[in-house]
Amino acid sequence: MKTYHASILYAIKIFGLIVCAGFAVFIISLFINIVSFFVESSLFEKIVVGILTISFLIAAFLIIRSNNPSISFHEKYMRIGRQEIPYEIIASFHSAKGGSEPYLLTKQGHKIDLEISWFRKKDRLEIEKTLVEKINPS
C-alpha cells in the first residue's frame, strides 16, 4: 500500500480559508453592532453573533474534515480521500493536460476528478504512472 498526501501548501490554503471566514464573521458582527446601536435590543445582537460564531465553527470543522486530498493504492482498490474505488469499475484514466486535473471514467460513465494539484510534482507523476499500471495491466 502506497499513500500520497498533499503538500504544506494545502494546509496554508485551509488556514487562509478559515482566517477569511473568521474575518467575515468579524465584519458581520461589527455591522450588527452598528445596527443594534440604533435598535435597543442587545439580546437580538447576542443571538445573531452567537449563531454566526457557531456557524463559523461548524464551517471551519467541515472544511478541515471534508477536504482530505490523499490517494492510496491497495491491491484491489484505490482510496481517494475517504472514497474506495475498485480497479475493476474504472474504464479509463485521463492524465492532466494543460493545467487540467487528471480524472477517471468509470464503466457506469461517472467522472472522478483526482485533484492532485496539491501534491508534489514527483508524487503526481508516480500517481499517474501507478494508475496506468493498475488500470491497464500488460
PDB file of C-alpha atoms in Angstrom:
ATOM      1  CA  MET A   1       0.000   0.000   0.000  1.00  0.00           C
ATOM      2  CA  LYS A   2       1.371   3.363  -1.038  1.00  0.00           C
ATOM      3  CA  THR A   3      -0.223   6.573   0.242  1.00  0.00           C
ATOM      4  CA  TYR A   4       0.272  10.096  -1.064  1.00  0.00           C
ATOM      5  CA  HIS A   5      -0.676  13.237   0.885  1.00  0.00           C
ATOM      6  CA  ALA A   6      -0.968  16.891  -0.080  1.00  0.00           C
ATOM      7  CA  SER A   7       1.910  19.291   0.398  1.00  0.00           C
ATOM      8  CA  ILE A   8       2.118  22.043   3.033  1.00  0.00           C
ATOM      9  CA  LEU A   9       0.548  24.495   0.582  1.00  0.00           C
ATOM     10  CA  TYR A  10      -2.786  22.752   1.138  1.00  0.00           C
ATOM     11  CA  ALA A  11      -2.549  23.403   4.887  1.00  0.00           C
ATOM     12  CA  ILE A  12      -1.793  27.054   4.137  1.00  0.00           C
ATOM     13  CA  LYS A  13      -4.888  27.195   1.892  1.00  0.00           C
ATOM     14  CA  ILE A  14      -7.102  25.731   4.635  1.00  0.00           C
ATOM     15  CA  PHE A  15      -5.651  28.168   7.184  1.00  0.00           C
ATOM     16  CA  GLY A  16      -6.341  31.058   4.769  1.00  0.00           C
ATOM     17  CA  LEU A  17      -9.940  29.926   4.259  1.00  0.00           C
ATOM     18  CA  ILE A  18     -10.535  29.786   7.998  1.00  0.00           C
ATOM     19  CA  VAL A  19      -8.926  33.205   8.558  1.00  0.00           C
ATOM     20  CA  CYS A  20     -11.079  34.727   5.776  1.00  0.00           C
ATOM     21  CA  ALA A  21     -14.222  33.146   7.193  1.00  0.00           C
ATOM     22  CA  GLY A  22     -13.351  34.433  10.665  1.00  0.00           C
ATOM     23  CA  PHE A  23     -12.757  37.913   9.251  1.00  0.00           C
ATOM     24  CA  ALA A  24     -16.153  37.752   7.523  1.00  0.00           C
ATOM     25  CA  VAL A  25     -17.819  36.840  10.832  1.00  0.00           C
ATOM     26  CA  PHE A  26     -15.988  39.753  12.470  1.00  0.00           C
ATOM     27  CA  ILE A  27     -17.201  42.229   9.796  1.00  0.00           C
ATOM     28  CA  ILE A  28     -20.768  40.935  10.024  1.00  0.00           C
ATOM     29  CA  SER A  29     -20.732  41.220  13.830  1.00  0.00           C
ATOM     30  CA  LEU A  30     -19.428  44.805  13.525  1.00  0.00           C
ATOM     31  CA  PHE A  31     -22.271  45.602  11.154  1.00  0.00           C
ATOM     32  CA  ILE A  32     -24.738  44.070  13.598  1.00  0.00           C
ATOM     33  CA  ASN A  33     -23.215  46.181  16.405  1.00  0.00           C
ATOM     34  CA  ILE A  34     -23.781  49.327  14.339  1.00  0.00           C
ATOM     35  CA  VAL A  35     -27.362  48.335  13.545  1.00  0.00           C
ATOM     36  CA  SER A  36     -28.090  47.362  17.135  1.00  0.00           C
ATOM     37  CA  PHE A  37     -26.825  50.764  18.261  1.00  0.00           C
ATOM     38  CA  PHE A  38     -29.982  52.224  16.743  1.00  0.00           C
ATOM     39  CA  VAL A  39     -32.177  49.340  17.886  1.00  0.00           C
ATOM     40  CA  GLU A  40     -32.345  48.858  21.629  1.00  0.00           C
ATOM     41  CA  SER A  41     -32.242  45.079  21.562  1.00  0.00           C
ATOM     42  CA  SER A  42     -28.931  43.757  22.825  1.00  0.00           C
ATOM     43  CA  LEU A  43     -30.455  40.274  23.111  1.00  0.00           C
ATOM     44  CA  PHE A  44     -31.009  40.260  19.327  1.00  0.00           C
ATOM     45  CA  GLU A  45     -27.355  41.190  18.803  1.00  0.00           C
ATOM     46  CA  LYS A  46     -26.101  38.454  21.112  1.00  0.00           C
ATOM     47  CA  ILE A  47     -28.270  35.821  19.471  1.00  0.00           C
ATOM     48  CA  VAL A  48     -27.169  36.746  15.939  1.00  0.00           C
ATOM     49  CA  VAL A  49     -23.470  36.924  16.865  1.00  0.00           C
ATOM     50  CA  GLY A  50     -23.798  33.601  18.692  1.00  0.00           C
ATOM     51  CA  ILE A  51     -25.410  31.976  15.643  1.00  0.00           C
ATOM     52  CA  LEU A  52     -22.683  33.404  13.400  1.00  0.00           C
ATOM     53  CA  THR A  53     -19.940  32.138  15.690  1.00  0.00           C
ATOM     54  CA  ILE A  54     -21.450  28.665  15.880  1.00  0.00           C
ATOM     55  CA  SER A  55     -21.930  28.545  12.105  1.00  0.00           C
ATOM     56  CA  PHE A  56     -18.306  29.670  11.632  1.00  0.00           C
ATOM     57  CA  LEU A  57     -17.032  26.904  13.915  1.00  0.00           C
ATOM     58  CA  ILE A  58     -19.139  24.297  12.123  1.00  0.00           C
ATOM     59  CA  ALA A  59     -17.980  25.548   8.715  1.00  0.00           C
ATOM     60  CA  ALA A  60     -14.325  25.513   9.790  1.00  0.00           C
ATOM     61  CA  PHE A  61     -14.695  21.963  11.084  1.00  0.00           C
ATOM     62  CA  LEU A  62     -16.356  20.834   7.845  1.00  0.00           C
ATOM     63  CA  ILE A  63     -13.675  22.497   5.707  1.00  0.00           C
ATOM     64  CA  ILE A  64     -10.912  20.736   7.599  1.00  0.00           C
ATOM     65  CA  ARG A  65     -12.720  17.398   7.783  1.00  0.00           C
ATOM     66  CA  SER A  66     -14.139  17.107   4.274  1.00  0.00           C
ATOM     67  CA  ASN A  67     -11.134  18.169   2.241  1.00  0.00           C
ATOM     68  CA  ASN A  68      -8.633  15.393   2.643  1.00  0.00           C
ATOM     69  CA  PRO A  69      -6.542  15.214  -0.515  1.00  0.00           C
ATOM     70  CA  SER A  70      -4.868  11.851  -0.180  1.00  0.00           C
ATOM     71  CA  ILE A  71      -4.602   8.931  -2.552  1.00  0.00           C
ATOM     72  CA  SER A  72      -3.606   5.434  -1.546  1.00  0.00           C
ATOM     73  CA  PHE A  73      -3.228   2.359  -3.711  1.00  0.00           C
ATOM     74  CA  HIS A  74      -4.190  -1.081  -2.421  1.00  0.00           C
ATOM     75  CA  GLU A  75      -4.176  -4.484  -4.102  1.00  0.00           C
ATOM     76  CA  LYS A  76      -7.790  -4.428  -5.376  1.00  0.00           C
ATOM     77  CA  TYR A  77      -8.868  -0.795  -4.970  1.00  0.00           C
ATOM     78  CA  MET A  78      -7.644   2.743  -4.606  1.00  0.00           C
ATOM     79  CA  ARG A  79      -8.764   5.251  -2.000  1.00  0.00           C
ATOM     80  CA  ILE A  80      -9.258   8.906  -2.898  1.00  0.00           C
ATOM     81  CA  GLY A  81      -9.874  10.814   0.318  1.00  0.00           C
ATOM     82  CA  ARG A  82     -12.438   8.561   2.003  1.00  0.00           C
ATOM     83  CA  GLN A  83     -13.854   7.017  -1.181  1.00  0.00           C
ATOM     84  CA  GLU A  84     -12.794   3.487  -2.127  1.00  0.00           C
ATOM     85  CA  ILE A  85     -12.759   2.791  -5.869  1.00  0.00           C
ATOM     86  CA  PRO A  86     -12.200  -0.802  -7.065  1.00  0.00           C
ATOM     87  CA  TYR A  87      -9.941  -1.053 -10.116  1.00  0.00           C
ATOM     88  CA  GLU A  88     -12.440  -3.225 -11.987  1.00  0.00           C
ATOM     89  CA  ILE A  89     -15.028  -0.415 -12.226  1.00  0.00           C
ATOM     90  CA  ILE A  90     -12.537   2.027 -13.790  1.00  0.00           C
ATOM     91  CA  ALA A  91     -12.901   2.199 -17.561  1.00  0.00           C
ATOM     92  CA  SER A  92     -10.146   4.696 -18.362  1.00  0.00           C
ATOM     93  CA  PHE A  93      -7.695   7.186 -16.935  1.00  0.00           C
ATOM     94  CA  HIS A  94      -7.164  10.616 -18.496  1.00  0.00           C
ATOM     95  CA  SER A  95      -3.947  12.339 -17.483  1.00  0.00           C
ATOM     96  CA  ALA A  96      -3.554  16.062 -16.826  1.00  0.00           C
ATOM     97  CA  LYS A  97      -3.198  18.256 -19.905  1.00  0.00           C
ATOM     98  CA  GLY A  98      -2.500  21.968 -19.904  1.00  0.00           C
ATOM     99  CA  GLY A  99      -3.201  22.629 -16.237  1.00  0.00           C
ATOM    100  CA  SER A 100      -6.338  20.485 -16.027  1.00  0.00           C
ATOM    101  CA  GLU A 101      -6.772  17.867 -13.336  1.00  0.00           C
ATOM    102  CA  PRO A 102      -6.487  14.190 -14.262  1.00  0.00           C
ATOM    103  CA  TYR A 103      -9.641  12.150 -13.933  1.00  0.00           C
ATOM    104  CA  LEU A 104     -11.010   8.627 -14.060  1.00  0.00           C
ATOM    105  CA  LEU A 105     -14.013   7.422 -16.038  1.00  0.00           C
ATOM    106  CA  THR A 106     -15.937   4.505 -14.571  1.00  0.00           C
ATOM    107  CA  LYS A 107     -17.750   1.863 -16.554  1.00  0.00           C
ATOM    108  CA  GLN A 108     -21.055   3.475 -15.497  1.00  0.00           C
ATOM    109  CA  GLY A 109     -19.934   6.751 -17.107  1.00  0.00           C
ATOM    110  CA  HIS A 110     -19.133   8.658 -13.904  1.00  0.00           C
ATOM    111  CA  LYS A 111     -16.208  11.066 -13.892  1.00  0.00           C
ATOM    112  CA  ILE A 112     -13.960  11.092 -10.798  1.00  0.00           C
ATOM    113  CA  ASP A 113     -11.583  14.043 -10.536  1.00  0.00           C
ATOM    114  CA  LEU A 114      -8.325  13.175  -8.798  1.00  0.00           C
ATOM    115  CA  GLU A 115      -7.476  16.724  -7.645  1.00  0.00           C
ATOM    116  CA  ILE A 116      -3.764  16.032  -7.325  1.00  0.00           C
ATOM    117  CA  SER A 117      -2.607  19.602  -7.892  1.00  0.00           C
ATOM    118  CA  TRP A 118      -1.866  19.882  -4.148  1.00  0.00           C
ATOM    119  CA  PHE A 119       0.642  17.025  -4.356  1.00  0.00           C
ATOM    120  CA  ARG A 120       4.342  17.388  -5.098  1.00  0.00           C
ATOM    121  CA  LYS A 121       5.377  17.038  -8.746  1.00  0.00           C
ATOM    122  CA  LYS A 122       7.186  13.755  -8.063  1.00  0.00           C
ATOM    123  CA  ASP A 123       4.098  12.335  -6.339  1.00  0.00           C
ATOM    124  CA  ARG A 124       1.810  13.438  -9.188  1.00  0.00           C
ATOM    125  CA  LEU A 125       3.982  11.625 -11.713  1.00  0.00           C
ATOM    126  CA  GLU A 126       4.094   8.488  -9.542  1.00  0.00           C
ATOM    127  CA  ILE A 127       0.298   8.551  -9.100  1.00  0.00           C
ATOM    128  CA  GLU A 128      -0.292   8.818 -12.842  1.00  0.00           C
ATOM    129  CA  LYS A 129       2.225   6.032 -13.544  1.00  0.00           C
ATOM    130  CA  THR A 130       0.675   3.764 -10.901  1.00  0.00           C
ATOM    131  CA  LEU A 131      -2.834   4.380 -12.248  1.00  0.00           C
ATOM    132  CA  VAL A 132      -1.797   3.467 -15.779  1.00  0.00           C
ATOM    133  CA  GLU A 133      -0.173   0.275 -14.468  1.00  0.00           C
ATOM    134  CA  LYS A 134      -3.163  -0.721 -12.299  1.00  0.00           C
ATOM    135  CA  ILE A 135      -5.878   0.062 -14.834  1.00  0.00           C
ATOM    136  CA  ASN A 136      -4.153  -1.259 -17.953  1.00  0.00           C
ATOM    137  CA  PRO A 137      -2.050  -4.238 -16.784  1.00  0.00           C
ATOM    138  CA  SER A 138       0.057  -5.609 -19.634  1.00  0.00           C
TER     139      SER A 138
END
